[in-house]
Short mmCIF file of C-alpha atoms in Angstrom, two decimals:
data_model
loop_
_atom_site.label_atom_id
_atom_site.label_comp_id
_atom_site.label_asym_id
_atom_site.label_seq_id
_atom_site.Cartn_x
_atom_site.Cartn_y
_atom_site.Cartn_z
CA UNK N 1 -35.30 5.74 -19.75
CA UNK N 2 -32.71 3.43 -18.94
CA UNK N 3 -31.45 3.07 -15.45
CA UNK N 4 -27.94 4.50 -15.96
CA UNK N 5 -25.07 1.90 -15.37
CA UNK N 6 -22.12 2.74 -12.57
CA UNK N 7 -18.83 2.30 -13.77
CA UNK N 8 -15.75 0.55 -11.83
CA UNK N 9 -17.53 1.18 -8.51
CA UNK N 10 -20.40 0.91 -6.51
CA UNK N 11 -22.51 4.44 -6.49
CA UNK N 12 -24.41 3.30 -3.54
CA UNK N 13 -20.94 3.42 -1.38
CA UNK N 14 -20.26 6.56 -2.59
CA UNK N 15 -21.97 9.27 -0.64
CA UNK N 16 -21.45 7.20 2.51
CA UNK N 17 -19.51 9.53 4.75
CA UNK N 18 -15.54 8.62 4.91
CA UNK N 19 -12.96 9.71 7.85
CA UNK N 20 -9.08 8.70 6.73
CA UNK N 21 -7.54 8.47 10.16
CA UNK N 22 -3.43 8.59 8.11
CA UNK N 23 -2.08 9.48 5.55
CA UNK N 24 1.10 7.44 4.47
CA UNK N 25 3.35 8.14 1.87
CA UNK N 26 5.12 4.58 0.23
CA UNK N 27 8.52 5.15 -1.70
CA UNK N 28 9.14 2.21 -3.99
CA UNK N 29 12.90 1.83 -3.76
CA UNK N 30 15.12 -0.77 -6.66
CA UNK N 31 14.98 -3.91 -4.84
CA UNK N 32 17.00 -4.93 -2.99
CA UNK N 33 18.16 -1.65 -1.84
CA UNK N 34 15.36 -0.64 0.20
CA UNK N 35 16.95 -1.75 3.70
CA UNK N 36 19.60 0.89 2.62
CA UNK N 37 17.14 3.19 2.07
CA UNK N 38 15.67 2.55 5.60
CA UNK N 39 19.02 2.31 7.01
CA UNK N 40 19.63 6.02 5.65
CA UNK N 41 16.88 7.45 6.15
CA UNK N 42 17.22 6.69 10.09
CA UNK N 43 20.65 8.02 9.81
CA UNK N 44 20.05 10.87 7.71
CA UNK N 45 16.87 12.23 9.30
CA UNK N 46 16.36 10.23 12.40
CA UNK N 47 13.86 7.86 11.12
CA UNK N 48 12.39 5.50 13.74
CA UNK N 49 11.51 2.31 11.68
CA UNK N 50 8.13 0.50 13.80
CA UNK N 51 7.04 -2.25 11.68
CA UNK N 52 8.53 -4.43 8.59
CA UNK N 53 6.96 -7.28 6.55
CA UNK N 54 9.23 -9.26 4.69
CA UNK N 55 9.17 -11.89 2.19
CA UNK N 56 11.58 -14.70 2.57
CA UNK N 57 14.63 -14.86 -0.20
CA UNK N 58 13.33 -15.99 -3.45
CA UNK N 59 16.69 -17.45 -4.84
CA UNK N 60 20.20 -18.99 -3.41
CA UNK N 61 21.84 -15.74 -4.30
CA UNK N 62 19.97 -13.23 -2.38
CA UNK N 63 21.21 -12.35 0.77
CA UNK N 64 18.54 -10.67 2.40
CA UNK N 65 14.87 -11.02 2.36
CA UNK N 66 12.33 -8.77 0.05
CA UNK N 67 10.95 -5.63 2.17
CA UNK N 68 7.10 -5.62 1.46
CA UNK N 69 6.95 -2.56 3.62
CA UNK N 70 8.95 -1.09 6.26
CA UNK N 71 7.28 1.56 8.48
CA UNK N 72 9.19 4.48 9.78
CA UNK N 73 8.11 7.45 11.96
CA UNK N 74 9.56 10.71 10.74
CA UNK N 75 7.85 13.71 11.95
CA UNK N 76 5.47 12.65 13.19
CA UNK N 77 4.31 10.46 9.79
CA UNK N 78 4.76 7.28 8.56
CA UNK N 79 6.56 6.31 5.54
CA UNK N 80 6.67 3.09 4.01
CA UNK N 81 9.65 2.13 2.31
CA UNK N 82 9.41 -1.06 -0.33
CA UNK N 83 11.54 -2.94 -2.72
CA UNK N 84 9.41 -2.01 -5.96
CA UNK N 85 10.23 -5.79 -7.38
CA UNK N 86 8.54 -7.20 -4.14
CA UNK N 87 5.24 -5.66 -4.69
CA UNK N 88 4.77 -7.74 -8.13
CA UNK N 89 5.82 -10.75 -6.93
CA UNK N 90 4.06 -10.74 -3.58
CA UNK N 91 1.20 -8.14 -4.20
CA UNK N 92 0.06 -8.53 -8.20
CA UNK N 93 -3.29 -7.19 -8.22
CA UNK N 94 -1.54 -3.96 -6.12
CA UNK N 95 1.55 -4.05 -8.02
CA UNK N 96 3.46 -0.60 -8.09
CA UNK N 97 6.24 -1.72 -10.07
CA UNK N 98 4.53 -0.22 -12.98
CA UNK N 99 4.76 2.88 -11.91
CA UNK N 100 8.16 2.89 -11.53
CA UNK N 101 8.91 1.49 -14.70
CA UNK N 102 6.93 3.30 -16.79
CA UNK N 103 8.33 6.85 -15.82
CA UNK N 104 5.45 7.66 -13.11
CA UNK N 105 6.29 9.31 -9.30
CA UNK N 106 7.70 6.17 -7.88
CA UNK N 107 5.41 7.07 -4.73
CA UNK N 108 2.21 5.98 -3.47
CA UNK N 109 0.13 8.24 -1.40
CA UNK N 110 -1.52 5.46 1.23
CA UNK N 111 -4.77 6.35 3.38
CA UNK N 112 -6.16 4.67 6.01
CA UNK N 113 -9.65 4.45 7.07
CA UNK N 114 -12.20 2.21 8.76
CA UNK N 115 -14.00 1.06 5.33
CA UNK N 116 -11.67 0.27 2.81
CA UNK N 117 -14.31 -0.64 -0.02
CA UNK N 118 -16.65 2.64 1.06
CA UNK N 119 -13.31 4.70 0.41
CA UNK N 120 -12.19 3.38 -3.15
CA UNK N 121 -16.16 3.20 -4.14
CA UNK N 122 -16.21 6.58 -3.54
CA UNK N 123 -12.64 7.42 -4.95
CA UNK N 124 -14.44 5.47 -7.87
CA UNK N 125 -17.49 7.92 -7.75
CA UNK N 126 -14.98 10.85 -8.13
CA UNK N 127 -13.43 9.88 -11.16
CA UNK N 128 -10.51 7.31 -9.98
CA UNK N 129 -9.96 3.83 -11.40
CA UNK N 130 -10.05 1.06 -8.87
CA UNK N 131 -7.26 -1.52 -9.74
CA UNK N 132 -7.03 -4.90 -8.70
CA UNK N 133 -8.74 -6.54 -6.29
CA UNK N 134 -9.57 -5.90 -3.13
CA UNK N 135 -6.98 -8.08 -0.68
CA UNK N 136 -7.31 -9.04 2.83
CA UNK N 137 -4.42 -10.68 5.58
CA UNK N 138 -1.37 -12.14 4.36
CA UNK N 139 -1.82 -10.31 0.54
CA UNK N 140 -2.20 -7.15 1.95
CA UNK N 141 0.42 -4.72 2.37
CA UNK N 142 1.62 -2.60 5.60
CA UNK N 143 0.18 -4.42 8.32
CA UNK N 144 -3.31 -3.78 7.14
CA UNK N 145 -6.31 -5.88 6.75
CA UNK N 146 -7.78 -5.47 3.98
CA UNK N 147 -5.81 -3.43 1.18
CA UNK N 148 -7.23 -1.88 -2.27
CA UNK N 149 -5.75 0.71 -4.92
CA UNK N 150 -6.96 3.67 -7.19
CA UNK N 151 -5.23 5.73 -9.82
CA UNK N 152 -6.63 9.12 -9.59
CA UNK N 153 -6.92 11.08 -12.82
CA UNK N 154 -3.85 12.32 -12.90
CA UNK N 155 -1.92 9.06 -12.65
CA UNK N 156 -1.18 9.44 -8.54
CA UNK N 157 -1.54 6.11 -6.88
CA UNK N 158 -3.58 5.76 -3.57
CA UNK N 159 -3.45 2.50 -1.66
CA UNK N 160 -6.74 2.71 0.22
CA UNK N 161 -6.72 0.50 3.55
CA UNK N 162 -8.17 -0.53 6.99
CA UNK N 163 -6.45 -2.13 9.51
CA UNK N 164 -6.09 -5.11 10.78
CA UNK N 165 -8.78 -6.66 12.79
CA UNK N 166 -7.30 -7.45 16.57
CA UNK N 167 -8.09 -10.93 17.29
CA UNK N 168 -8.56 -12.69 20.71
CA UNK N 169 -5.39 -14.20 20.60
CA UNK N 170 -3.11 -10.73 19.60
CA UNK N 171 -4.81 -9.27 22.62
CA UNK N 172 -3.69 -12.41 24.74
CA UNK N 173 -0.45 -12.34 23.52
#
């Protein structure tokens, strides 16, 4: 008998015991509107905005930079708010501009965990599609360190991460 093959995932990763410690929901937003969307949503709701990763204008003509992610605080959760163009040109193997496009929630469920590759392998194990690579530091989205994504079978979009590693030097500083 034939040792059975694992698809798009490693099995062995998969009953390995996972604890998400957030759960953060990312609304892709026409870019470049989504620092109106940020500004509104601290206006409308009282949104305290605690992080933002930008990418520098691409051409003459554009005013402001691309929003790769811009973390707010809203009852007590985070929400990530992104220009959906930025994520294809900065982010292609995690692009959500797809699912935008293509008539699918425009939202991103992200979850964050200690052991981003445990999580989607056992995502994977479940019955989710990884897609992409696996990206770590400046590719990777919402302050995290390393960054992966799965479409679940129902065509939801989870952005599995883990954060950042703290270096000698961010404690320093």
């Amino acid at each position: 008998m034939a040792q059975q093959e694992t698809q798009n995932g490693d099995s062995i990763k998969a009953d390995a015991e996972i604890t998400f410690t957030a759960v953060k929901l990312q609304v892709l937003v026409e870019a470049p509107k989504a620092n109106d969307a940020v500004q509104f949503y601290k206006a409308a709701f009282g949104a305290v905005e605690t992080g933002r990763t930008t990418q520098p204008k691409r051409k003459a003509e554009q005013e402001l930079p691309h929003i790769i992610s811009a973390q707010l605080q809203l009852a007590g959760s985070t929400i990530i708010v992104s220009d959906s163009l930025m994520t294809l040109h900065r982010m292609p193997s995690l692009s959500l501009t797809r699912v935008v496009k293509t008539g699918g929630t425009g939202i991103t469920v992200c979850l964050e965990t200690e052991d981003a590759e445990a999580a989607i392998s056992k995502a994977v194990a479940a019955g989710a599609v990884a897609e992409g690579e696996i990206l770590e530091g400046d590719g990777a989205c919402c302050g995290a360190g390393r960054v992966g994504k799965v479409k679940d079978p129902y065509g939801l979009v989870w952005v599995i991460s883990s954060p950042a590693k703290k270096s000698n030097t961010d404690v320093e500083a």
